[in-house]
Short mmCIF file of C-alpha atoms in Angstrom, two decimals:
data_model
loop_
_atom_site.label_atom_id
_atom_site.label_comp_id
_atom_site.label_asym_id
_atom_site.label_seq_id
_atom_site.Cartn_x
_atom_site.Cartn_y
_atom_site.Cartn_z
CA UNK A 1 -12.88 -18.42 -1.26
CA UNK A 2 -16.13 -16.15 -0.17
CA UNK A 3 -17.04 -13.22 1.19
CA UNK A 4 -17.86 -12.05 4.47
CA UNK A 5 -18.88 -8.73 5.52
CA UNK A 6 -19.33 -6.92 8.76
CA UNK A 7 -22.28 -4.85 9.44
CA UNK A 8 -21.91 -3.62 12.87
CA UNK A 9 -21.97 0.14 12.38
CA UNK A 10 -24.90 2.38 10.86
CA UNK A 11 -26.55 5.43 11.11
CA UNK A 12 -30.39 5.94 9.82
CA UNK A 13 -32.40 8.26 12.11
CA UNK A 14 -31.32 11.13 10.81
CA UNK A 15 -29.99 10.04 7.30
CA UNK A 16 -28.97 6.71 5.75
CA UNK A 17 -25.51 5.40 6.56
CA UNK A 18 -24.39 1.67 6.83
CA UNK A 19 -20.52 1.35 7.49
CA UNK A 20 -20.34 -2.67 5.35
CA UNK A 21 -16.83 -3.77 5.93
CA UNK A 22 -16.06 -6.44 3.21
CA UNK A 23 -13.52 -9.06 3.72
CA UNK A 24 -12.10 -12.12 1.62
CA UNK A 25 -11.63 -15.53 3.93
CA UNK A 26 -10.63 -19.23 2.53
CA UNK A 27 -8.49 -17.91 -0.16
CA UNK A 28 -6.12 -20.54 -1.60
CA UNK A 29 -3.26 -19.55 -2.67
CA UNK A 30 -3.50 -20.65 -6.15
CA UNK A 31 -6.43 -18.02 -6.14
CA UNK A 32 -4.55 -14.86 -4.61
CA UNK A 33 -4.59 -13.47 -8.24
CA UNK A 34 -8.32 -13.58 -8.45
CA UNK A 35 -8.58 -11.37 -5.15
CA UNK A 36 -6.51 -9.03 -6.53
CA UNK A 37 -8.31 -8.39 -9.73
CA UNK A 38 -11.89 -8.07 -7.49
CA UNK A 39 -9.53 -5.14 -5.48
CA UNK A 40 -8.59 -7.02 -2.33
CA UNK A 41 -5.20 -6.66 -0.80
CA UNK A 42 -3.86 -8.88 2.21
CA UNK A 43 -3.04 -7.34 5.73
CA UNK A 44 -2.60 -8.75 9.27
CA UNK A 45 -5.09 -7.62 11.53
CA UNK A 46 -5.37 -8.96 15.25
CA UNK A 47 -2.28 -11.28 14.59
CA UNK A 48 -4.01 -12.76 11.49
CA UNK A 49 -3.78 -12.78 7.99
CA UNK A 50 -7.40 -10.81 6.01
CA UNK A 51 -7.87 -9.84 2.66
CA UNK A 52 -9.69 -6.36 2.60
CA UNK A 53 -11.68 -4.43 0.41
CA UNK A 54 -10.24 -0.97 -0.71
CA UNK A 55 -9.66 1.80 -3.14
CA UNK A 56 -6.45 -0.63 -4.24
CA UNK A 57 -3.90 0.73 -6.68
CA UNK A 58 -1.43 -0.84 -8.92
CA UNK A 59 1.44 -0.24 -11.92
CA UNK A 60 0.97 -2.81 -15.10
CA UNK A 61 4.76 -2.87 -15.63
CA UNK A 62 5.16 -3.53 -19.01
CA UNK A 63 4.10 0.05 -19.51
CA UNK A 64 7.08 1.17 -17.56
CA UNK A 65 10.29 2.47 -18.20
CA UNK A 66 12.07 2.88 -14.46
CA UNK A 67 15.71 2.25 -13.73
CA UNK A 68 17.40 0.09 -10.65
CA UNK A 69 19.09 1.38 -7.92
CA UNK A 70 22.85 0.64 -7.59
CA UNK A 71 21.72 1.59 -3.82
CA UNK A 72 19.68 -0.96 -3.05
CA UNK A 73 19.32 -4.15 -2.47
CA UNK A 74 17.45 -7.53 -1.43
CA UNK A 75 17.42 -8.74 2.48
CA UNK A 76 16.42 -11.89 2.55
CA UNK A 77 16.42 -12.77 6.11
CA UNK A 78 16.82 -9.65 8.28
CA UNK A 79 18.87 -10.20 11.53
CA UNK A 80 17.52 -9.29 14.71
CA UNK A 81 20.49 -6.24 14.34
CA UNK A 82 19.09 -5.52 10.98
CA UNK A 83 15.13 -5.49 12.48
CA UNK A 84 16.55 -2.85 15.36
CA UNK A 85 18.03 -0.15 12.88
CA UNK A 86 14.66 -0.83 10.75
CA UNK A 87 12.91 0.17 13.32
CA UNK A 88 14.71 3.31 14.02
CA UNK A 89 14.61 4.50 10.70
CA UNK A 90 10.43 4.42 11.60
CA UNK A 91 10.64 5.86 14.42
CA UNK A 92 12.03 8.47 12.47
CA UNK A 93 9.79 8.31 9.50
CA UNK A 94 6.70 9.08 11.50
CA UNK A 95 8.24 11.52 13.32
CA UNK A 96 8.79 13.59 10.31
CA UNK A 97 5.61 13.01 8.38
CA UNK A 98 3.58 13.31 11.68
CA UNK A 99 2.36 9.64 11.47
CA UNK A 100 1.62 7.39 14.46
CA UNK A 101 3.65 4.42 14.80
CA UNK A 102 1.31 1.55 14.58
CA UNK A 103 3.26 -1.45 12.89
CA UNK A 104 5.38 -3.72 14.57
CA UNK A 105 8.97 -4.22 12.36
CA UNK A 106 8.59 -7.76 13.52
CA UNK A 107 4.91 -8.47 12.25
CA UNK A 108 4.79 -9.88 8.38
CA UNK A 109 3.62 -12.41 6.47
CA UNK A 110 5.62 -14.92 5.06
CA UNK A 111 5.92 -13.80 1.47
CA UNK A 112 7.23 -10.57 2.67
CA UNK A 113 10.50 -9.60 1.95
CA UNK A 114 12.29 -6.30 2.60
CA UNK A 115 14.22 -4.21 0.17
CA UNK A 116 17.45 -1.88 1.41
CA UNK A 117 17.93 1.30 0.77
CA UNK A 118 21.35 3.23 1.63
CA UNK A 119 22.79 6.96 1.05
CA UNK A 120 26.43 7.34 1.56
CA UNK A 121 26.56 3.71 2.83
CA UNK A 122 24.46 4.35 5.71
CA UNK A 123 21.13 2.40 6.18
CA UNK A 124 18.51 5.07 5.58
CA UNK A 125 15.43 3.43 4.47
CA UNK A 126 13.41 0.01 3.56
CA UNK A 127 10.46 -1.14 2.10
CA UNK A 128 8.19 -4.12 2.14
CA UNK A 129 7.53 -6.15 -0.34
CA UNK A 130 4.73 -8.97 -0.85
CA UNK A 131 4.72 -11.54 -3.34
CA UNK A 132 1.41 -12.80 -4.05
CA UNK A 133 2.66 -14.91 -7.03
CA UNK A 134 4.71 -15.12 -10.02
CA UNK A 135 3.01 -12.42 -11.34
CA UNK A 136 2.12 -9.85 -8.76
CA UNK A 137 3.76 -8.13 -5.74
CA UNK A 138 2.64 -5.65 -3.76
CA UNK A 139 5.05 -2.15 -2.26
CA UNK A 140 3.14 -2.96 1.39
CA UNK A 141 5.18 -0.26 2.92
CA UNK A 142 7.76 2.21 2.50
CA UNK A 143 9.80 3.81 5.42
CA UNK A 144 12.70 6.77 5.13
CA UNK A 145 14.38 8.50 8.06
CA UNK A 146 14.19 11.46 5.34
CA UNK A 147 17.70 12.09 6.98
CA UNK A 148 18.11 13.79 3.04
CA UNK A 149 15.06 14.89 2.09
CA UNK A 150 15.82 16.95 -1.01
CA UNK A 151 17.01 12.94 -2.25
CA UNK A 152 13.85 12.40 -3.85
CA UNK A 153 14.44 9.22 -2.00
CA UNK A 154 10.70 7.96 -1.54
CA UNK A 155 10.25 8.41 -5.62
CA UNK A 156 13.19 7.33 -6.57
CA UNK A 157 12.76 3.65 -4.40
CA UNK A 158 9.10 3.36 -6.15
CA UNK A 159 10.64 3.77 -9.63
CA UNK A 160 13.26 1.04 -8.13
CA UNK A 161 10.71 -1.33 -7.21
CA UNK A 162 8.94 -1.13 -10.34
CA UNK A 163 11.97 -1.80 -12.20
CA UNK A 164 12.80 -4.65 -10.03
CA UNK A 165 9.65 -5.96 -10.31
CA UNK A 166 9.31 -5.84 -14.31
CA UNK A 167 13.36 -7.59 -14.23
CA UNK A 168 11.74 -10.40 -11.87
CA UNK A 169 8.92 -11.11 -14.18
CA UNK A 170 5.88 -9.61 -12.26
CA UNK A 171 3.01 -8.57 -14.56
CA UNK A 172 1.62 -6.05 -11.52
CA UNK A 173 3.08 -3.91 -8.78
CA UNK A 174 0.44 -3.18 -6.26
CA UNK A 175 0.72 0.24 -4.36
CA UNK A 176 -1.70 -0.74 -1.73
CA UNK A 177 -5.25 1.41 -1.11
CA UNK A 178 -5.37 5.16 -2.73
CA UNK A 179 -7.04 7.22 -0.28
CA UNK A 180 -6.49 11.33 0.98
CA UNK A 181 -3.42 13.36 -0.07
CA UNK A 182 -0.71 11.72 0.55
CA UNK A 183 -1.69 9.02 -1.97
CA UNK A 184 -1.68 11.47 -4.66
CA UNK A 185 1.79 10.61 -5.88
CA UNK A 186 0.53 7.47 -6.96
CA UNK A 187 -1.02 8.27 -9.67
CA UNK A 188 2.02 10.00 -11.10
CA UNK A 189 3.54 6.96 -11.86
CA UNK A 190 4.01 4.72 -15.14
CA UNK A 191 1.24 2.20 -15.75
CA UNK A 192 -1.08 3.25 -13.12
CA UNK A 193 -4.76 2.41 -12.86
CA UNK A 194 -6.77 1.86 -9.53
CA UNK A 195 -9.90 -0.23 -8.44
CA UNK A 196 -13.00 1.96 -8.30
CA UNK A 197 -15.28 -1.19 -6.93
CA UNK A 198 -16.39 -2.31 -9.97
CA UNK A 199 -13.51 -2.40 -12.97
CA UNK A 200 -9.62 -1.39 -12.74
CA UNK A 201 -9.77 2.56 -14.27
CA UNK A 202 -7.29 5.04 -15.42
CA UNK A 203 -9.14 7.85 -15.33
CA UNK A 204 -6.31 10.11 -13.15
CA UNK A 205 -8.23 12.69 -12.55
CA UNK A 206 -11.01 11.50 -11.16
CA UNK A 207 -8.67 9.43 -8.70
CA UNK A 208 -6.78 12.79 -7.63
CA UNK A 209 -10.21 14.02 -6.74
CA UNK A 210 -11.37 11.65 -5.20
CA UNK A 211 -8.18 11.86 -2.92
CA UNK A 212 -8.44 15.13 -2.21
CA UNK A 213 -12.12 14.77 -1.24
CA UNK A 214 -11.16 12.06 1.15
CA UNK A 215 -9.19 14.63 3.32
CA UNK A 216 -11.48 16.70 3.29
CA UNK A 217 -13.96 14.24 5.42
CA UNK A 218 -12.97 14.97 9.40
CA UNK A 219 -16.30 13.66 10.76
CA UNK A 220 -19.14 11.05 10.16
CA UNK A 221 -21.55 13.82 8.86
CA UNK A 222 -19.36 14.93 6.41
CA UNK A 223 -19.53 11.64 4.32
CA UNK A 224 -22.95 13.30 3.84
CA UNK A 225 -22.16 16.38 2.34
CA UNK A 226 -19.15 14.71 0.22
CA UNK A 227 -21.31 11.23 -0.77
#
């Protein structure tokens, strides 16, 4: 594997700013554990698979203590019936958080796999999971029609992955990159440390700031002020 970066954006006549986006190419898989430990996660971008750079996040889950949910449960193979009312319950999802729906239900890799989540028997939510290898997985996405929002549902299906997870044998659950507000929540769970560029860190409060700084940027010249 190597790196490859893209330097096609900067700024430096009126102040120093060079936007370097760093990406991981000709990784084996036998090596997928190395990129995560240098705080690259895998993505598919222009209908093909990268390994980016990011502020990644992760749960070691032997320092956990979560239960299953008798709710839940595995799809293997989703049929085309089961992709449809997936991608309802987005529709709905970024509806209520006021997200723009930019994934395709169709689009994954092919160590995803999806987990289930009902209320009342009723299909209600799912999530994504990626296996990177026997030890480490990755929560790549998690979707709720927040049909019941006082459920708790979105905690309550992180604490189920986690436990699934440790059960399985995975050393690692990844939460994918930590960045503004609504990554907060994170950092609330069991056994959580993120990648500050250089070493994996548990210092929580400097990750909730750092969060909360990261909303706070609405325009290019405010990376000056908050640098």
């Amino acid at each position: 594997m190597k790196l490859k970066f893209n330097n096609n954006f900067g700024h430096q006549e009126q102040g120093e700013f060079f936007h370097m986006g760093c990406e991981l190419v000709d990784v084996a898989p036998e090596e997928n554990n190395t990129a995560l430990e240098m705080g690259f996660l895998q993505s598919i971008r222009n209908g093909r698979v990268e390994w980016y750079q990011s502020r990644s996040t992760r749960v070691i889950t032997s320092a956990t203590n979560y239960g299953v949910l008798s709710t839940a449960c595995l799809l293997q193979d989703p049929t085309p019936a089961q992709f449809t009312e997936m991608d309802h319950i987005y529709t709905a999802y970024c509806y209520y958080k006021k997200f723009k729906k930019y994934f395709e239900i169709g689009q994954r890799l092919h160590n995803d796999r999806f987990m289930a989540y009902y209320q009342e028997d009723v299909f209600v939510a799912w999530a994504k999971l990626r296996e990177y290898s026997p030890q480490a997985v990755e929560t790549a996405m998690f979707v709720w029609d927040y049909s019941l929002p006082a459920s708790r549902l979105g905690s309550c299906s992180l604490e189920h992955e986690i436990a699934w997870a440790k059960q399985q044998g995975y050393e690692y659950v990844y939460l994918g990159p930590g960045y503004e507000r609504s990554s907060l929540y994170k950092a609330d769970m069991q056994g959580f440390e993120w990648w500050d560029g250089d070493v994996w860190n548990q210092d929580l409060d400097k990750y909730r700031w750092l969060c909360r700084r990261d909303s706070k940027i609405k325009l290019p010249a405010d990376l000056y002020n908050f640098g």
